[in-house]
Coordinates of C-alpha atoms in Angstrom, one line a residue:
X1386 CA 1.3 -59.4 -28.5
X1387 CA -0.8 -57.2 -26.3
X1388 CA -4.7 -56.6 -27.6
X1389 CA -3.6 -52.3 -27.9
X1390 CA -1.0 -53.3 -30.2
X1391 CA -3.2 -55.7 -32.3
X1392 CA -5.9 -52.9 -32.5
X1393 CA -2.7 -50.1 -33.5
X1394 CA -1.5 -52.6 -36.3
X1395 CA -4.8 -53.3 -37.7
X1396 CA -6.0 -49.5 -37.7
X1397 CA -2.3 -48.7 -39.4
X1398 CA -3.3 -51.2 -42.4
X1399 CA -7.0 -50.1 -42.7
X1400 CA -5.3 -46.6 -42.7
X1401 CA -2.5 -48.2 -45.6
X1402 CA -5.3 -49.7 -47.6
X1403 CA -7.4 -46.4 -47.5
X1404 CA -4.3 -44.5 -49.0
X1405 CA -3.6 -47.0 -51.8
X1406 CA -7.3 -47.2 -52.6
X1407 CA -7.5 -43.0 -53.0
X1408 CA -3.8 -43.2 -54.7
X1409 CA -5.3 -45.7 -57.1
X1410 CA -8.3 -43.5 -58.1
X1411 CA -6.6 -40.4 -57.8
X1412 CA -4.5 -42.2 -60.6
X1413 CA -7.2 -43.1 -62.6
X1414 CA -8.2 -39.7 -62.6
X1415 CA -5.4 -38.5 -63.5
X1416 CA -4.9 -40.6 -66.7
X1417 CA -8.4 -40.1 -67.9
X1418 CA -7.3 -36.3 -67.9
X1419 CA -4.4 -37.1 -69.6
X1420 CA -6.1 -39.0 -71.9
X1421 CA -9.0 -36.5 -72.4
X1422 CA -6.4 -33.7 -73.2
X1423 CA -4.6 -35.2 -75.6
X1424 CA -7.9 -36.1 -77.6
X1425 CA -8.3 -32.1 -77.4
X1426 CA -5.5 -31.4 -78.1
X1427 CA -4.4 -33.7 -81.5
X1428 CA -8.1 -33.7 -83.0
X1429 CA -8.1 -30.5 -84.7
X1430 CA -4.5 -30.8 -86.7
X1431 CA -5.3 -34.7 -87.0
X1432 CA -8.7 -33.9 -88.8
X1433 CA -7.3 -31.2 -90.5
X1434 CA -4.6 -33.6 -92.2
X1435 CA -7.7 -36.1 -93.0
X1436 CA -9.5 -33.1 -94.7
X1437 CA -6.4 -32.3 -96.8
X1438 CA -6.5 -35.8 -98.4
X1439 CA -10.1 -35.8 -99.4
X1440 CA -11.9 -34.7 -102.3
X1441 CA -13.4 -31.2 -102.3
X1442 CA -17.1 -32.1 -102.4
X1443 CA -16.3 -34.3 -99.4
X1444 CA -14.5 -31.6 -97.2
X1445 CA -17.3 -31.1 -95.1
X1446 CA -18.4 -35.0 -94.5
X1447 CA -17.2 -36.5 -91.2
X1448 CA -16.3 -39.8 -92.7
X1449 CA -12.8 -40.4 -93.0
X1450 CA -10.7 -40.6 -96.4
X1451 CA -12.4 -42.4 -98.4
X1452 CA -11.1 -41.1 -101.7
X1453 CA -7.4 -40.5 -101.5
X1454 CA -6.1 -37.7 -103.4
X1455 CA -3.6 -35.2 -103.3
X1456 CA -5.0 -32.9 -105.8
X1457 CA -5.5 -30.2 -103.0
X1458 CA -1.6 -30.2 -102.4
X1459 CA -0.9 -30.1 -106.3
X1460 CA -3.4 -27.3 -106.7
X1461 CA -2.0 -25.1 -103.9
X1462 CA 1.8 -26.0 -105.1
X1463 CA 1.5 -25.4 -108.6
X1464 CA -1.7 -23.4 -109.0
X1465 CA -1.5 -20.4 -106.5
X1466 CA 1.8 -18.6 -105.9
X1467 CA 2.6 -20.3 -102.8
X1468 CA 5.6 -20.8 -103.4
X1469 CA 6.1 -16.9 -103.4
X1470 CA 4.3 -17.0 -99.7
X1471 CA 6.8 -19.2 -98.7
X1472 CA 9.5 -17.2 -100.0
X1473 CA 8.8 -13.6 -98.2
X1474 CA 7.8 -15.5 -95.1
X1475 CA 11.4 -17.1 -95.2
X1476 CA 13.1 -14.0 -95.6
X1477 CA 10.9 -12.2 -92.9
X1478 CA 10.9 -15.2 -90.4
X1479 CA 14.8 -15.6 -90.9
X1480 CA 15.5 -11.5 -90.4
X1481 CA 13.1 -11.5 -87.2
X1482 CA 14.3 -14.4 -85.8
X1483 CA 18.4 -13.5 -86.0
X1484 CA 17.3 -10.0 -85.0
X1485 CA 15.2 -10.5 -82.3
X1486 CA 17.4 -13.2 -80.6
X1487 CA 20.5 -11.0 -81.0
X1488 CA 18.2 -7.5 -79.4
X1489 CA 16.5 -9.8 -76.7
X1490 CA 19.7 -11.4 -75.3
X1491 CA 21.8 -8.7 -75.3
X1492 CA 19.1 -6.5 -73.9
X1493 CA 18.6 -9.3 -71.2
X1494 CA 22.2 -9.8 -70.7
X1495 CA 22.3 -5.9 -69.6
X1496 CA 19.5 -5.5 -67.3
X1497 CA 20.9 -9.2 -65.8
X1498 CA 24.2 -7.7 -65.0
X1499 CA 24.2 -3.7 -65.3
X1500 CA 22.8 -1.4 -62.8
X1501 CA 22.1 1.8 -65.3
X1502 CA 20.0 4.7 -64.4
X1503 CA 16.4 3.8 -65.8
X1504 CA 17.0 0.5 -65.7
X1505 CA 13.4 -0.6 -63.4
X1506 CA 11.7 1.7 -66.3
X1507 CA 12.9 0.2 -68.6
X1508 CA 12.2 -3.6 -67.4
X1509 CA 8.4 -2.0 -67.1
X1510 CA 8.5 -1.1 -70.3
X1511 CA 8.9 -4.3 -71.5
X1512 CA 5.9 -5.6 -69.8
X1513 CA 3.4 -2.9 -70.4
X1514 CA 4.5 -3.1 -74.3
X1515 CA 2.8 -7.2 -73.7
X1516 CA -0.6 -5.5 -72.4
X1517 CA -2.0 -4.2 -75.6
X1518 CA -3.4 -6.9 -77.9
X1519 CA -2.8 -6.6 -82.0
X1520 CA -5.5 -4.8 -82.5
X1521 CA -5.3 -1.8 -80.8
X1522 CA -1.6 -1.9 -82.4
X1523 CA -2.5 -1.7 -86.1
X1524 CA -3.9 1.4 -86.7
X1525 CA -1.0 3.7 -85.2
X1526 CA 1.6 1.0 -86.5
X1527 CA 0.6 1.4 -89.9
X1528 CA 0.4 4.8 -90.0
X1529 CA 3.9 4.5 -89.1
X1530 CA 4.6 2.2 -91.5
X1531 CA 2.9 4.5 -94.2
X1532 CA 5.0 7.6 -93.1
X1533 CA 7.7 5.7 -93.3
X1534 CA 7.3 4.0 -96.9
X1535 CA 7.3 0.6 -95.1
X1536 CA 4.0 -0.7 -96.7
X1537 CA 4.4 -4.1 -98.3
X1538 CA 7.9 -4.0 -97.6
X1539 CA 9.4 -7.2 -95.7
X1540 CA 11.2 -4.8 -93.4
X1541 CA 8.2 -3.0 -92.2
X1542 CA 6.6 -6.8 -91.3
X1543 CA 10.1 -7.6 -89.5
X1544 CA 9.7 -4.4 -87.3
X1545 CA 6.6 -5.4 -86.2
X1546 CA 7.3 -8.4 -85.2
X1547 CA 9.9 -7.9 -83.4
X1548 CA 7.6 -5.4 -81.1
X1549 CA 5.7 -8.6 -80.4
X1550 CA 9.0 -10.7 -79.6
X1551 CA 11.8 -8.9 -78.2
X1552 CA 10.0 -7.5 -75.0
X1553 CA 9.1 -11.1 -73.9
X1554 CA 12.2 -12.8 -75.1
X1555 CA 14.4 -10.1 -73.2
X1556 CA 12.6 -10.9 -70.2
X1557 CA 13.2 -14.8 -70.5
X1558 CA 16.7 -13.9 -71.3
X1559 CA 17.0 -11.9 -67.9
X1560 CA 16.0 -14.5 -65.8
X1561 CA 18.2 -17.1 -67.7
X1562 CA 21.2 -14.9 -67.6
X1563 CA 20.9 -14.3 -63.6
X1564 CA 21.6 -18.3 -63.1
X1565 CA 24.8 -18.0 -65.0
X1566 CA 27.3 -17.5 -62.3
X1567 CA 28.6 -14.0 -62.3
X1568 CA 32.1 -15.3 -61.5
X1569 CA 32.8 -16.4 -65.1
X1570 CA 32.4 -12.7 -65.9
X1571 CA 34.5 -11.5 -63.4
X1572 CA 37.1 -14.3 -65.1
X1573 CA 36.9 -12.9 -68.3
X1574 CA 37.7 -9.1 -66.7
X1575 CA 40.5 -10.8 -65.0
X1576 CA 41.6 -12.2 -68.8
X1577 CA 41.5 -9.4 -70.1
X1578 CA 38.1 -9.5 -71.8
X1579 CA 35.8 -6.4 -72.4
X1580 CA 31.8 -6.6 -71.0
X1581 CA 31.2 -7.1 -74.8
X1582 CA 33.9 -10.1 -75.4
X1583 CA 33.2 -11.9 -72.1
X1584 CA 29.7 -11.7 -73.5
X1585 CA 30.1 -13.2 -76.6
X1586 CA 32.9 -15.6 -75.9
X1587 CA 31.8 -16.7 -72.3
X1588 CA 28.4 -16.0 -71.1
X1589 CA 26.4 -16.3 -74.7
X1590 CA 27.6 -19.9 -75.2
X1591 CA 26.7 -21.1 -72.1
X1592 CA 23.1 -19.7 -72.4
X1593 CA 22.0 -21.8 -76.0
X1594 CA 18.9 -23.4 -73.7
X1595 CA 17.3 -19.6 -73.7
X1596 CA 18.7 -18.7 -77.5
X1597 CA 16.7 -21.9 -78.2
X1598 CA 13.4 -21.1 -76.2
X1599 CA 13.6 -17.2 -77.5
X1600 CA 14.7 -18.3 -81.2
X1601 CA 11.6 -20.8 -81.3
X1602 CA 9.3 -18.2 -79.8
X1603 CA 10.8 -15.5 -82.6
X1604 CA 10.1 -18.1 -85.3
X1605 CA 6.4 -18.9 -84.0
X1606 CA 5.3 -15.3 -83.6
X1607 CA 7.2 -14.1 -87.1
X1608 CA 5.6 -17.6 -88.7
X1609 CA 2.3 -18.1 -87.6
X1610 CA 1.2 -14.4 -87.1
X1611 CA -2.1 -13.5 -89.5
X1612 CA -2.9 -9.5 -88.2
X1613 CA -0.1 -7.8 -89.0
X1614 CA 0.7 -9.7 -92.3
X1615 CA -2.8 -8.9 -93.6
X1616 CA -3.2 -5.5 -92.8
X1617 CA 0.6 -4.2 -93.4
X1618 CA 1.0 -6.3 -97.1
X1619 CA -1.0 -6.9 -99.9
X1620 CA -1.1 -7.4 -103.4
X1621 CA -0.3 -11.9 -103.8
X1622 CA 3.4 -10.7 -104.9
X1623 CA 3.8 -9.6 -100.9
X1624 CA 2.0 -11.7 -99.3
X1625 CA 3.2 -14.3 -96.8
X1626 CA 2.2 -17.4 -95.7
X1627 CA -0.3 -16.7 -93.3
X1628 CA -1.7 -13.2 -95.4
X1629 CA -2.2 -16.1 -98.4
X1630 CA -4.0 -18.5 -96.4
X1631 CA -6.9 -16.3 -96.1
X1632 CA -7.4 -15.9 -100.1
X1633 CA -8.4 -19.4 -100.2
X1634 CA -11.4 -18.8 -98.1
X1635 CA -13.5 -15.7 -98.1
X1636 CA -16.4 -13.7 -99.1
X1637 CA -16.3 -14.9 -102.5
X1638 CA -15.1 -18.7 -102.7
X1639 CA -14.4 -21.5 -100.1
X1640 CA -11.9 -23.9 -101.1
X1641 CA -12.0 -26.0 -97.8
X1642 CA -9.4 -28.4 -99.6
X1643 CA -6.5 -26.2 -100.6
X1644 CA -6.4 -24.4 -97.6
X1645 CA -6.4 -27.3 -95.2
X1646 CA -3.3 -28.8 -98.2
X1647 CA -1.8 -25.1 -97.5
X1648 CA -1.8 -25.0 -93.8
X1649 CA -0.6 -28.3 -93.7
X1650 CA 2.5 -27.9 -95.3
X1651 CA 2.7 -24.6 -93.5
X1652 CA 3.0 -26.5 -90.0
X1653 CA 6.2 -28.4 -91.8
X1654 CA 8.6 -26.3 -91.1
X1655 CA 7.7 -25.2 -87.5
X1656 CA 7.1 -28.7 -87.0
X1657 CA 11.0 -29.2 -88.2
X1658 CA 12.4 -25.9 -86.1
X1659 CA 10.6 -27.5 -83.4
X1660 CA 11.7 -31.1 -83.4
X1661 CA 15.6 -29.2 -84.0
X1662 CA 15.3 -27.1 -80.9
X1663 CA 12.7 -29.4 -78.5
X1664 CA 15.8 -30.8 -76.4
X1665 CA 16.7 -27.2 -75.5
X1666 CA 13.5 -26.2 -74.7
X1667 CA 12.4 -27.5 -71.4
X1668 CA 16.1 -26.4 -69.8
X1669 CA 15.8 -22.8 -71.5
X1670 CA 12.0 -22.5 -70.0
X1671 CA 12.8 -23.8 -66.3
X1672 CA 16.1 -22.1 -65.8
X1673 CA 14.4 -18.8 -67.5
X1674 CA 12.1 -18.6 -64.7
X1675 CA 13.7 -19.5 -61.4
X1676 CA 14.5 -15.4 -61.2
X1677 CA 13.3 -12.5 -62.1

């Protein structure tokens, strides 16, 4: 073996071992970030959970449970009306959520595949609508909500909600809809299927990844949402759950356990629709954005 060679072979393993040694802290670094992240990100609900289980005078210590009780959850169960919250934010998260889906993907389904005079407006549209925040939104929304007798009324909440959810959902549904093939379409014309049957019957099943992502995103804005349920509805009779969180905490009285009980069992049931739709959601997100 010639002494050039020797030198070529021992510069190619220095070079080797200078790789694995910057691939072995880059992947330190990396964990540690991972790590870091998750701490960040599991602290506050984890803590909050703690908080629900202790006493009130100790709501404020950083000690963990010391005194288990679940007097917070029987006091928010059986001594506030709840239980009404949870109704009339069933009713208006179940009527946003089938409405918006239904709006957003047919909507989507339209601009995907129809070329319709004011069609590039109306895709602006939708995006502007996403550039003013809530609050500007309230005041004009609830003098149309007043005008229109719509005040502490679950269908007034629904309509604004779905102001917040269709625009973006009918976006994500656009971009889902143009990775559907537009040969099956042209199959169903060719079976004999109108635009609205080959729809229903053809394209709509195939896209249940973006009804999942656009359904879950429905149910997050129409669940979690405080603004708009506060301003729009009051009176504990009308509430929902996110307008009744507030009364445990205000100018007036801080009951630190009951509302951490109360947003505990809040984050239930998106915790449920969540775990239900998780499988779909990572296919609905990445084929939703490969177009525009």
């Amino acid at each position: 073996m010639t002494p050039a060679r020797t030198r070529s072979r021992s510069r190619v393993r220095t070079r080797s071992r200078v790789r694995g040694q910057r691939h072995w802290l880059a992947s330190v670094g990396l964990h540690l970030a991972l790590w870091a992240a998750v701490v960040i990100a599991v602290f506050p609900p984890l803590w909050l959970l703690i908080t629900s289980f202790k006493p009130k005078n100790d709501a404020f210590t950083t000690s963990l449970v010391t005194h288990f009780t679940l007097d917070n959850y029987a006091h928010v169960l059986t001594g506030t009306s709840f239980l009404t919250w949870f109704g009339n934010s069933v009713v208006v998260v179940g009527l946003t959520t089938v409405i918006g889906v239904l709006t957003a993907a047919t909507t989507g389904y339209a601009v995907s595949r129809f070329r319709f005079p004011g069609m590039r407006p109306l895709l602006w549209l939708l995006l502007i609508t996403q550039m003013f925040p809530v609050a500007v939104l309230i005041v004009p929304l609830y003098n149309l909500l007043a005008s229109l007798g719509l005040l502490n009324q679950p269908l007034g909440l629904v309509l604004t909600y779905l102001t917040i959810a269709v625009p973006f959902c009918a976006w994500m549904m656009k971009g889902f809809f143009d990775t559907i093939p537009v040969e099956i379409d042209e199959a169903g014309r060719v079976d004999g299927l109108n635009p609205f049957g080959t729809f229903w019957r053809l394209v709509l099943p195939l896209a249940r990844p973006g009804l999942a992502v656009t359904g879950f995103y429905t149910f997050v804005t129409a669940w979690a949402e405080v603004a708009y349920a506060s301003a729009f509805m009051t009176g504990e009779e009308n509430l929902t759950l996110a307008g009744g969180l507030q009364t445990f905490v205000n100018q007036y009285t801080n009951d630190w356990g009951s509302m951490t009980a109360a947003a505990v069992l809040i984050a239930v049931p998106a915790a449920l629709v969540f775990a239900f739709a998780q499988r779909h959601l990572v296919a609905g997100l990445t084929a939703g954005t490969t177009k525009g």
